[in-house]
PDB file of C-alpha atoms in Angstrom:
ATOM      1  CA  MET A   1      -0.503  53.230  25.591  1.00  0.00           C
ATOM      2  CA  PHE A   2      -3.409  53.002  23.112  1.00  0.00           C
ATOM      3  CA  PRO A   3      -6.952  53.229  24.508  1.00  0.00           C
ATOM      4  CA  THR A   4      -8.625  51.997  21.288  1.00  0.00           C
ATOM      5  CA  VAL A   5      -7.728  50.884  17.767  1.00  0.00           C
ATOM      6  CA  THR A   6     -10.170  52.683  15.459  1.00  0.00           C
ATOM      7  CA  VAL A   7     -10.901  51.743  11.845  1.00  0.00           C
ATOM      8  CA  GLY A   8     -12.567  54.001   9.294  1.00  0.00           C
ATOM      9  CA  LEU A   9     -14.955  51.835   7.234  1.00  0.00           C
ATOM     10  CA  ASP A  10     -16.608  52.785   3.952  1.00  0.00           C
ATOM     11  CA  GLY A  11     -17.653  49.325   2.776  1.00  0.00           C
ATOM     12  CA  SER A  12     -14.815  48.945   0.249  1.00  0.00           C
ATOM     13  CA  LEU A  13     -12.651  45.841   0.114  1.00  0.00           C
ATOM     14  CA  GLU A  14      -9.698  48.015   1.102  1.00  0.00           C
ATOM     15  CA  SER A  15     -11.366  49.245   4.274  1.00  0.00           C
ATOM     16  CA  LEU A  16     -12.447  45.707   5.182  1.00  0.00           C
ATOM     17  CA  ALA A  17      -8.853  44.523   4.753  1.00  0.00           C
ATOM     18  CA  ALA A  18      -7.793  47.394   7.017  1.00  0.00           C
ATOM     19  CA  ALA A  19     -10.323  46.233   9.609  1.00  0.00           C
ATOM     20  CA  GLY A  20      -8.848  42.733   9.548  1.00  0.00           C
ATOM     21  CA  TRP A  21      -5.340  44.088  10.032  1.00  0.00           C
ATOM     22  CA  ALA A  22      -6.549  46.374  12.818  1.00  0.00           C
ATOM     23  CA  ALA A  23      -8.200  43.465  14.611  1.00  0.00           C
ATOM     24  CA  GLY A  24      -4.886  41.635  14.631  1.00  0.00           C
ATOM     25  CA  GLU A  25      -3.156  44.734  15.972  1.00  0.00           C
ATOM     26  CA  ALA A  26      -5.800  45.151  18.679  1.00  0.00           C
ATOM     27  CA  ARG A  27      -5.333  41.509  19.700  1.00  0.00           C
ATOM     28  CA  ARG A  28      -1.543  41.958  19.931  1.00  0.00           C
ATOM     29  CA  ARG A  29      -1.940  45.041  22.110  1.00  0.00           C
ATOM     30  CA  GLY A  30      -4.820  43.727  24.217  1.00  0.00           C
ATOM     31  CA  LEU A  31      -7.006  46.677  23.174  1.00  0.00           C
ATOM     32  CA  PRO A  32     -10.599  47.074  22.023  1.00  0.00           C
ATOM     33  CA  LEU A  33     -11.348  47.566  18.341  1.00  0.00           C
ATOM     34  CA  ARG A  34     -13.750  50.277  17.241  1.00  0.00           C
ATOM     35  CA  LEU A  35     -15.290  50.255  13.746  1.00  0.00           C
ATOM     36  CA  VAL A  36     -16.514  53.655  12.585  1.00  0.00           C
ATOM     37  CA  HIS A  37     -18.558  54.425   9.501  1.00  0.00           C
ATOM     38  CA  VAL A  38     -19.113  58.108   8.780  1.00  0.00           C
ATOM     39  CA  TRP A  39     -22.425  59.025   7.170  1.00  0.00           C
ATOM     40  CA  GLU A  40     -22.325  62.180   5.030  1.00  0.00           C
ATOM     41  CA  GLY A  41     -26.060  62.671   4.840  1.00  0.00           C
ATOM     42  CA  GLY A  42     -27.351  63.708   1.417  1.00  0.00           C
ATOM     43  CA  ALA A  43     -24.031  62.990  -0.288  1.00  0.00           C
ATOM     44  CA  HIS A  44     -25.134  59.435  -1.206  1.00  0.00           C
ATOM     45  CA  CYS A  45     -28.667  60.178  -2.350  1.00  0.00           C
ATOM     46  CA  ALA A  46     -28.015  60.624  -6.067  1.00  0.00           C
ATOM     47  CA  LEU A  47     -30.847  58.302  -7.189  1.00  0.00           C
ATOM     48  CA  PRO A  48     -34.198  60.110  -7.047  1.00  0.00           C
ATOM     49  CA  SER A  49     -36.072  56.810  -6.626  1.00  0.00           C
ATOM     50  CA  VAL A  50     -34.251  55.971  -3.363  1.00  0.00           C
ATOM     51  CA  ASP A  51     -34.776  58.155  -0.313  1.00  0.00           C
ATOM     52  CA  GLU A  52     -32.092  59.046   2.235  1.00  0.00           C
ATOM     53  CA  ARG A  53     -33.504  56.730   4.899  1.00  0.00           C
ATOM     54  CA  THR A  54     -32.977  53.744   2.602  1.00  0.00           C
ATOM     55  CA  PHE A  55     -29.426  54.783   1.875  1.00  0.00           C
ATOM     56  CA  ARG A  56     -28.755  55.210   5.552  1.00  0.00           C
ATOM     57  CA  TYR A  57     -30.211  51.773   6.316  1.00  0.00           C
ATOM     58  CA  TRP A  58     -27.796  50.149   3.889  1.00  0.00           C
ATOM     59  CA  ALA A  59     -24.907  52.277   5.195  1.00  0.00           C
ATOM     60  CA  GLU A  60     -25.603  51.151   8.768  1.00  0.00           C
ATOM     61  CA  ARG A  61     -25.062  47.551   7.682  1.00  0.00           C
ATOM     62  CA  ILE A  62     -21.395  48.238   6.826  1.00  0.00           C
ATOM     63  CA  PRO A  63     -19.948  48.431  10.356  1.00  0.00           C
ATOM     64  CA  ARG A  64     -22.473  45.939  11.779  1.00  0.00           C
ATOM     65  CA  GLU A  65     -21.663  43.189   9.296  1.00  0.00           C
ATOM     66  CA  ALA A  66     -17.925  43.880   9.524  1.00  0.00           C
ATOM     67  CA  ALA A  67     -18.115  43.551  13.308  1.00  0.00           C
ATOM     68  CA  GLU A  68     -19.961  40.239  13.043  1.00  0.00           C
ATOM     69  CA  ASP A  69     -17.307  38.859  10.706  1.00  0.00           C
ATOM     70  CA  LEU A  70     -14.398  40.024  12.861  1.00  0.00           C
ATOM     71  CA  ARG A  71     -15.928  38.663  16.077  1.00  0.00           C
ATOM     72  CA  GLY A  72     -15.923  35.238  14.487  1.00  0.00           C
ATOM     73  CA  ARG A  73     -12.297  35.550  13.360  1.00  0.00           C
ATOM     74  CA  PHE A  74     -10.973  37.276  16.503  1.00  0.00           C
ATOM     75  CA  PRO A  75     -12.999  35.890  19.427  1.00  0.00           C
ATOM     76  CA  GLY A  76     -10.777  37.414  22.106  1.00  0.00           C
ATOM     77  CA  VAL A  77     -11.038  41.001  20.859  1.00  0.00           C
ATOM     78  CA  ASP A  78     -13.607  43.459  22.237  1.00  0.00           C
ATOM     79  CA  ILE A  79     -15.200  44.818  19.040  1.00  0.00           C
ATOM     80  CA  SER A  80     -17.715  47.658  18.849  1.00  0.00           C
ATOM     81  CA  TYR A  81     -19.122  49.651  15.950  1.00  0.00           C
ATOM     82  CA  GLU A  82     -20.937  52.896  15.345  1.00  0.00           C
ATOM     83  CA  GLN A  83     -22.048  55.256  12.649  1.00  0.00           C
ATOM     84  CA  LEU A  84     -21.254  58.947  12.962  1.00  0.00           C
ATOM     85  CA  THR A  85     -22.359  61.870  10.815  1.00  0.00           C
ATOM     86  CA  GLY A  86     -20.237  64.517   9.138  1.00  0.00           C
ATOM     87  CA  ALA A  87     -17.190  64.919   6.920  1.00  0.00           C
ATOM     88  CA  PRO A  88     -15.242  61.623   7.224  1.00  0.00           C
ATOM     89  CA  ALA A  89     -11.730  63.059   7.621  1.00  0.00           C
ATOM     90  CA  ARG A  90     -12.836  65.567  10.252  1.00  0.00           C
ATOM     91  CA  VAL A  91     -14.898  63.046  12.196  1.00  0.00           C
ATOM     92  CA  LEU A  92     -12.156  60.419  12.203  1.00  0.00           C
ATOM     93  CA  THR A  93      -9.434  62.840  13.324  1.00  0.00           C
ATOM     94  CA  GLU A  94     -11.387  65.121  15.664  1.00  0.00           C
ATOM     95  CA  GLU A  95     -14.488  63.455  17.093  1.00  0.00           C
ATOM     96  CA  THR A  96     -12.713  60.134  17.758  1.00  0.00           C
ATOM     97  CA  ALA A  97      -9.373  61.660  18.829  1.00  0.00           C
ATOM     98  CA  GLU A  98      -9.783  61.248  22.593  1.00  0.00           C
ATOM     99  CA  GLU A  99     -10.590  57.539  22.385  1.00  0.00           C
ATOM    100  CA  THR A 100      -8.295  56.626  19.483  1.00  0.00           C
ATOM    101  CA  GLY A 101      -4.678  55.654  19.957  1.00  0.00           C
ATOM    102  CA  LEU A 102      -4.269  54.231  16.452  1.00  0.00           C
ATOM    103  CA  LEU A 103      -6.431  55.106  13.451  1.00  0.00           C
ATOM    104  CA  VAL A 104      -6.422  52.531  10.639  1.00  0.00           C
ATOM    105  CA  LEU A 105      -7.431  53.245   7.038  1.00  0.00           C
ATOM    106  CA  GLY A 106      -7.340  51.234   3.828  1.00  0.00           C
ATOM    107  CA  THR A 107      -5.673  52.296   0.573  1.00  0.00           C
ATOM    108  CA  ARG A 108      -6.215  51.161  -2.994  1.00  0.00           C
ATOM    109  CA  GLY A 109      -3.456  49.645  -5.127  1.00  0.00           C
ATOM    110  CA  LEU A 110      -2.809  50.945  -8.638  1.00  0.00           C
ATOM    111  CA  GLY A 111      -0.288  48.257  -9.633  1.00  0.00           C
ATOM    112  CA  GLY A 112       3.238  48.283 -11.030  1.00  0.00           C
ATOM    113  CA  LEU A 113       5.371  51.339 -10.421  1.00  0.00           C
ATOM    114  CA  THR A 114       2.334  53.548  -9.931  1.00  0.00           C
ATOM    115  CA  GLY A 115       2.009  52.534  -6.309  1.00  0.00           C
ATOM    116  CA  PHE A 116      -1.076  53.107  -4.169  1.00  0.00           C
ATOM    117  CA  LEU A 117      -3.912  55.574  -4.357  1.00  0.00           C
ATOM    118  CA  LEU A 118      -4.690  57.562  -1.239  1.00  0.00           C
ATOM    119  CA  GLY A 119      -8.169  59.021  -1.200  1.00  0.00           C
ATOM    120  CA  SER A 120      -8.933  62.473   0.125  1.00  0.00           C
ATOM    121  CA  VAL A 121     -10.044  61.065   3.487  1.00  0.00           C
ATOM    122  CA  ALA A 122      -6.734  59.272   4.057  1.00  0.00           C
ATOM    123  CA  GLN A 123      -4.696  62.259   2.891  1.00  0.00           C
ATOM    124  CA  SER A 124      -6.547  64.642   5.194  1.00  0.00           C
ATOM    125  CA  ALA A 125      -6.587  62.264   8.151  1.00  0.00           C
ATOM    126  CA  ILE A 126      -2.827  61.744   8.030  1.00  0.00           C
ATOM    127  CA  ALA A 127      -2.151  65.467   7.744  1.00  0.00           C
ATOM    128  CA  GLN A 128      -4.504  66.401  10.595  1.00  0.00           C
ATOM    129  CA  ALA A 129      -4.374  63.493  13.038  1.00  0.00           C
ATOM    130  CA  HIS A 130      -2.851  64.054  16.475  1.00  0.00           C
ATOM    131  CA  GLY A 131      -1.978  60.371  16.861  1.00  0.00           C
ATOM    132  CA  PRO A 132      -0.569  57.545  14.722  1.00  0.00           C
ATOM    133  CA  VAL A 133      -2.381  56.606  11.514  1.00  0.00           C
ATOM    134  CA  ALA A 134      -1.918  53.219   9.831  1.00  0.00           C
ATOM    135  CA  LEU A 135      -2.392  52.710   6.092  1.00  0.00           C
ATOM    136  CA  VAL A 136      -3.160  49.130   5.097  1.00  0.00           C
ATOM    137  CA  ARG A 137      -2.719  47.868   1.549  1.00  0.00           C
ATOM    138  CA  PRO A 138      -4.893  45.275  -0.175  1.00  0.00           C
ATOM    139  CA  GLY A 139      -3.632  41.784   0.647  1.00  0.00           C
ATOM    140  CA  THR A 140      -1.880  42.719   3.906  1.00  0.00           C
ATOM    141  CA  ASP A 141      -4.602  41.863   6.410  1.00  0.00           C
ATOM    142  CA  GLU A 142      -4.688  38.821   8.670  1.00  0.00           C
ATOM    143  CA  LYS A 143      -6.092  36.600   5.880  1.00  0.00           C
ATOM    144  CA  ALA A 144      -3.147  37.255   3.568  1.00  0.00           C
ATOM    145  CA  ALA A 145       0.105  35.316   3.307  1.00  0.00           C
ATOM    146  CA  PRO A 146       2.683  36.501   5.847  1.00  0.00           C
ATOM    147  CA  PRO A 147       5.487  38.824   4.671  1.00  0.00           C
ATOM    148  CA  PRO A 148       8.987  37.410   4.082  1.00  0.00           C
ATOM    149  CA  THR A 149      10.079  38.622   7.527  1.00  0.00           C
ATOM    150  CA  THR A 150       8.379  39.858  10.677  1.00  0.00           C
ATOM    151  CA  ASP A 151      10.696  42.877  10.859  1.00  0.00           C
ATOM    152  CA  VAL A 152       9.389  46.251  11.892  1.00  0.00           C
ATOM    153  CA  VAL A 153      11.181  48.952   9.901  1.00  0.00           C
ATOM    154  CA  LEU A 154      11.700  52.467  11.233  1.00  0.00           C
ATOM    155  CA  GLY A 155      12.612  55.240   8.816  1.00  0.00           C
ATOM    156  CA  LEU A 156      14.799  57.637  10.770  1.00  0.00           C
ATOM    157  CA  ASP A 157      16.671  60.830   9.972  1.00  0.00           C
ATOM    158  CA  VAL A 158      19.608  61.068  12.397  1.00  0.00           C
ATOM    159  CA  ALA A 159      19.571  64.856  12.058  1.00  0.00           C
ATOM    160  CA  ASP A 160      15.974  64.860  13.344  1.00  0.00           C
ATOM    161  CA  SER A 161      15.376  61.878  15.625  1.00  0.00           C
ATOM    162  CA  PRO A 162      12.331  62.688  17.815  1.00  0.00           C
ATOM    163  CA  ASP A 163      11.893  60.642  20.980  1.00  0.00           C
ATOM    164  CA  ALA A 164       8.190  59.976  20.304  1.00  0.00           C
ATOM    165  CA  LEU A 165       8.899  58.332  16.960  1.00  0.00           C
ATOM    166  CA  ILE A 166      11.777  56.144  18.168  1.00  0.00           C
ATOM    167  CA  ASP A 167       9.946  55.081  21.320  1.00  0.00           C
ATOM    168  CA  TYR A 168       6.853  54.168  19.296  1.00  0.00           C
ATOM    169  CA  ALA A 169       8.920  51.989  16.954  1.00  0.00           C
ATOM    170  CA  PHE A 170      10.740  50.191  19.774  1.00  0.00           C
ATOM    171  CA  ASP A 171       7.489  49.639  21.673  1.00  0.00           C
ATOM    172  CA  THR A 172       5.791  48.246  18.558  1.00  0.00           C
ATOM    173  CA  ALA A 173       8.662  45.859  17.851  1.00  0.00           C
ATOM    174  CA  ALA A 174       8.642  44.715  21.489  1.00  0.00           C
ATOM    175  CA  LEU A 175       4.889  43.982  21.405  1.00  0.00           C
ATOM    176  CA  ARG A 176       5.292  41.980  18.200  1.00  0.00           C
ATOM    177  CA  GLY A 177       8.414  40.164  19.368  1.00  0.00           C
ATOM    178  CA  ALA A 178      10.004  41.369  16.132  1.00  0.00           C
ATOM    179  CA  ARG A 179      13.371  42.663  15.081  1.00  0.00           C
ATOM    180  CA  LEU A 180      13.538  46.434  14.605  1.00  0.00           C
ATOM    181  CA  ARG A 181      15.342  47.456  11.432  1.00  0.00           C
ATOM    182  CA  VAL A 182      16.274  51.145  11.521  1.00  0.00           C
ATOM    183  CA  VAL A 183      16.860  52.553   8.050  1.00  0.00           C
ATOM    184  CA  HIS A 184      18.567  55.902   7.607  1.00  0.00           C
ATOM    185  CA  ALA A 185      18.982  56.992   3.991  1.00  0.00           C
ATOM    186  CA  TRP A 186      21.687  59.569   3.429  1.00  0.00           C
ATOM    187  CA  GLN A 187      23.320  61.376   0.532  1.00  0.00           C
ATOM    188  CA  VAL A 188      26.747  62.885  -0.033  1.00  0.00           C
ATOM    189  CA  PRO A 189      26.550  66.688  -0.472  1.00  0.00           C
ATOM    190  CA  PRO A 190      26.146  67.593  -4.179  1.00  0.00           C
ATOM    191  CA  VAL A 191      29.560  69.243  -4.285  1.00  0.00           C
ATOM    192  CA  TYR A 192      31.084  65.729  -4.251  1.00  0.00           C
ATOM    193  CA  GLY A 193      28.938  64.340  -7.075  1.00  0.00           C
ATOM    194  CA  PHE A 194      25.432  64.319  -8.507  1.00  0.00           C
ATOM    195  CA  SER A 195      24.692  60.678  -7.687  1.00  0.00           C
ATOM    196  CA  ALA A 196      26.059  57.730  -5.711  1.00  0.00           C
ATOM    197  CA  ALA A 197      27.720  56.426  -8.883  1.00  0.00           C
ATOM    198  CA  THR A 198      29.746  59.616  -9.393  1.00  0.00           C
ATOM    199  CA  VAL A 199      31.027  60.012  -5.819  1.00  0.00           C
ATOM    200  CA  GLU A 200      34.639  58.976  -5.259  1.00  0.00           C
ATOM    201  CA  PRO A 201      34.610  55.765  -3.161  1.00  0.00           C
ATOM    202  CA  GLY A 202      36.990  57.103  -0.526  1.00  0.00           C
ATOM    203  CA  ILE A 203      34.813  60.157   0.095  1.00  0.00           C
ATOM    204  CA  ALA A 204      31.669  58.026   0.279  1.00  0.00           C
ATOM    205  CA  ALA A 205      33.373  55.730   2.816  1.00  0.00           C
ATOM    206  CA  VAL A 206      34.203  58.659   5.088  1.00  0.00           C
ATOM    207  CA  PHE A 207      30.614  59.905   5.048  1.00  0.00           C
ATOM    208  CA  ALA A 208      29.297  56.365   5.570  1.00  0.00           C
ATOM    209  CA  GLU A 209      31.426  55.943   8.693  1.00  0.00           C
ATOM    210  CA  ASP A 210      30.199  59.236  10.150  1.00  0.00           C
ATOM    211  CA  VAL A 211      26.549  58.393   9.425  1.00  0.00           C
ATOM    212  CA  ALA A 212      26.846  54.941  11.004  1.00  0.00           C
ATOM    213  CA  ARG A 213      28.297  56.465  14.157  1.00  0.00           C
ATOM    214  CA  GLU A 214      25.547  59.096  14.366  1.00  0.00           C
ATOM    215  CA  LEU A 215      22.869  56.452  13.928  1.00  0.00           C
ATOM    216  CA  ALA A 216      24.369  54.273  16.654  1.00  0.00           C
ATOM    217  CA  ASP A 217      24.524  57.269  19.008  1.00  0.00           C
ATOM    218  CA  ALA A 218      20.864  58.151  18.341  1.00  0.00           C
ATOM    219  CA  LEU A 219      19.687  54.620  19.141  1.00  0.00           C
ATOM    220  CA  ARG A 220      21.915  53.862  22.129  1.00  0.00           C
ATOM    221  CA  PRO A 221      19.475  55.121  24.823  1.00  0.00           C
ATOM    222  CA  TRP A 222      16.609  53.158  23.267  1.00  0.00           C
ATOM    223  CA  ARG A 223      18.610  49.950  23.090  1.00  0.00           C
ATOM    224  CA  ALA A 224      19.127  50.310  26.837  1.00  0.00           C
ATOM    225  CA  LYS A 225      15.418  51.006  27.452  1.00  0.00           C
ATOM    226  CA  TYR A 226      14.311  48.021  25.340  1.00  0.00           C
ATOM    227  CA  PRO A 227      17.029  45.393  25.891  1.00  0.00           C
ATOM    228  CA  GLY A 228      14.782  42.611  24.564  1.00  0.00           C
ATOM    229  CA  VAL A 229      14.423  44.159  21.121  1.00  0.00           C
ATOM    230  CA  GLU A 230      16.900  43.024  18.484  1.00  0.00           C
ATOM    231  CA  VAL A 231      18.008  46.055  16.467  1.00  0.00           C
ATOM    232  CA  LEU A 232      19.589  46.151  13.024  1.00  0.00           C
ATOM    233  CA  GLU A 233      21.010  49.524  12.017  1.00  0.00           C
ATOM    234  CA  GLN A 234      20.935  50.148   8.268  1.00  0.00           C
ATOM    235  CA  PRO A 235      22.457  53.406   7.058  1.00  0.00           C
ATOM    236  CA  VAL A 236      21.935  53.380   3.274  1.00  0.00           C
ATOM    237  CA  MET A 237      23.254  55.787   0.674  1.00  0.00           C
ATOM    238  CA  GLY A 238      20.316  56.867  -1.483  1.00  0.00           C
ATOM    239  CA  ARG A 239      17.110  58.861  -1.605  1.00  0.00           C
ATOM    240  CA  PRO A 240      15.080  58.422   1.597  1.00  0.00           C
ATOM    241  CA  GLY A 241      11.670  57.846   0.006  1.00  0.00           C
ATOM    242  CA  ARG A 242      12.986  55.264  -2.430  1.00  0.00           C
ATOM    243  CA  GLU A 243      15.088  53.381   0.120  1.00  0.00           C
ATOM    244  CA  LEU A 244      12.286  53.198   2.676  1.00  0.00           C
ATOM    245  CA  ALA A 245       9.805  51.961   0.089  1.00  0.00           C
ATOM    246  CA  LYS A 246      12.313  49.267  -0.899  1.00  0.00           C
ATOM    247  CA  SER A 247      12.727  48.233   2.728  1.00  0.00           C
ATOM    248  CA  ALA A 248       8.982  47.582   2.986  1.00  0.00           C
ATOM    249  CA  TYR A 249       9.067  44.802   0.388  1.00  0.00           C
ATOM    250  CA  ASP A 250      10.306  42.257   2.916  1.00  0.00           C
ATOM    251  CA  SER A 251       9.003  43.679   6.197  1.00  0.00           C
ATOM    252  CA  ALA A 252       5.802  43.340   8.197  1.00  0.00           C
ATOM    253  CA  LEU A 253       5.424  47.025   9.036  1.00  0.00           C
ATOM    254  CA  LEU A 254       7.020  50.358   8.186  1.00  0.00           C
ATOM    255  CA  ILE A 255       6.982  53.282  10.635  1.00  0.00           C
ATOM    256  CA  VAL A 256       7.749  56.856   9.606  1.00  0.00           C
ATOM    257  CA  GLY A 257       7.337  60.233  11.241  1.00  0.00           C
ATOM    258  CA  ARG A 258       5.488  63.399  10.339  1.00  0.00           C
ATOM    259  CA  ARG A 259       6.287  66.726  11.911  1.00  0.00           C
ATOM    260  CA  ALA A 260       3.054  68.061  13.416  1.00  0.00           C
ATOM    261  CA  ARG A 261       3.106  71.624  12.207  1.00  0.00           C
ATOM    262  CA  ARG A 262       0.807  73.816  10.181  1.00  0.00           C
ATOM    263  CA  ALA A 263       1.670  76.314   7.479  1.00  0.00           C
ATOM    264  CA  ARG A 264      -0.481  79.034   5.946  1.00  0.00           C
ATOM    265  CA  THR A 265      -1.665  76.547   3.340  1.00  0.00           C
ATOM    266  CA  GLY A 266      -2.614  73.931   5.967  1.00  0.00           C
ATOM    267  CA  SER A 267      -1.024  70.769   7.313  1.00  0.00           C
ATOM    268  CA  HIS A 268       1.802  69.108   5.422  1.00  0.00           C
ATOM    269  CA  ILE A 269       2.952  65.518   5.283  1.00  0.00           C
ATOM    270  CA  GLY A 270       6.509  65.972   3.993  1.00  0.00           C
ATOM    271  CA  PRO A 271       8.041  64.561   0.775  1.00  0.00           C
ATOM    272  CA  VAL A 272       9.599  61.418   2.283  1.00  0.00           C
ATOM    273  CA  THR A 273       6.482  60.360   4.171  1.00  0.00           C
ATOM    274  CA  HIS A 274       4.384  61.207   1.130  1.00  0.00           C
ATOM    275  CA  ALA A 275       6.521  58.942  -1.093  1.00  0.00           C
ATOM    276  CA  VAL A 276       6.390  56.079   1.406  1.00  0.00           C
ATOM    277  CA  MET A 277       2.610  56.282   1.768  1.00  0.00           C
ATOM    278  CA  HIS A 278       2.158  55.926  -1.984  1.00  0.00           C
ATOM    279  CA  HIS A 279       4.754  53.270  -2.747  1.00  0.00           C
ATOM    280  CA  ALA A 280       5.536  51.085   0.288  1.00  0.00           C
ATOM    281  CA  ILE A 281       4.099  47.568   0.062  1.00  0.00           C
ATOM    282  CA  ALA A 282       3.899  46.853   3.796  1.00  0.00           C
ATOM    283  CA  PRO A 283       1.393  48.578   6.091  1.00  0.00           C
ATOM    284  CA  VAL A 284       2.675  52.029   7.034  1.00  0.00           C
ATOM    285  CA  ILE A 285       2.176  53.804  10.354  1.00  0.00           C
ATOM    286  CA  VAL A 286       2.683  57.574  10.282  1.00  0.00           C
ATOM    287  CA  VAL A 287       3.543  58.999  13.708  1.00  0.00           C
ATOM    288  CA  PRO A 288       3.135  62.763  14.232  1.00  0.00           C
ATOM    289  CA  HIS A 289       5.747  64.431  16.428  1.00  0.00           C
ATOM    290  CA  GLU A 290       6.850  67.901  17.426  1.00  0.00           C
TER     291      GLU A 290
END
């Protein structure tokens, strides 16, 4: 399904952690790992005493040294590296698109309730990529302590349940031998109350029953296609972004979708996916779909 797992490296600890996570993913899938460092030319030559060739020499060491380290830690994985030139987001999403089945990027933690900082490259890559993009947090690579569970979590809206997203989640859980936890966050229409606490319990129960049935109906064909995958359906009353971020605290991976469409102002990520990318603890894979 994936020809290559590609990692965008910039030499930061976050990108190196992402490379370690990507190597583990490549090993699970039996795929080659490709390390890519994008050189922006004169953008790094701020010191007049150091010429561009020197900067480029040091930049070329980033993917080479990362590859050497990963080959020692993951001896069965085919690992290659290269340095390309141009704007990083464009190069990673356009020039590597044909070979890349999964693009992996690192993100920087801000701590506490603030969440995680996504740089401009990650933001643009997620909005423009034609394939799945994984965001890896500090401390979630193969060297880190394992998460509380090995669950793969899928954030799903039963009113918009694209086949590509569901199939990707089931396939990922099957490859990992993990349970798939499908979380659908729902809310009672405002006419019945402004929050979960103000909704009359009987009314909430009726909506909960309908949502559970719709979720089961949406997943039934995929349960049949992947009979070996254990599935836990979790319809939860609450705000989608908040509930999905909470679900990532005790999971190994969170998968969400992004509708691949462009507006006059450019590509958009969507509020739920945007919230998850900034606040979920577990690695997040964003899957574009029609």
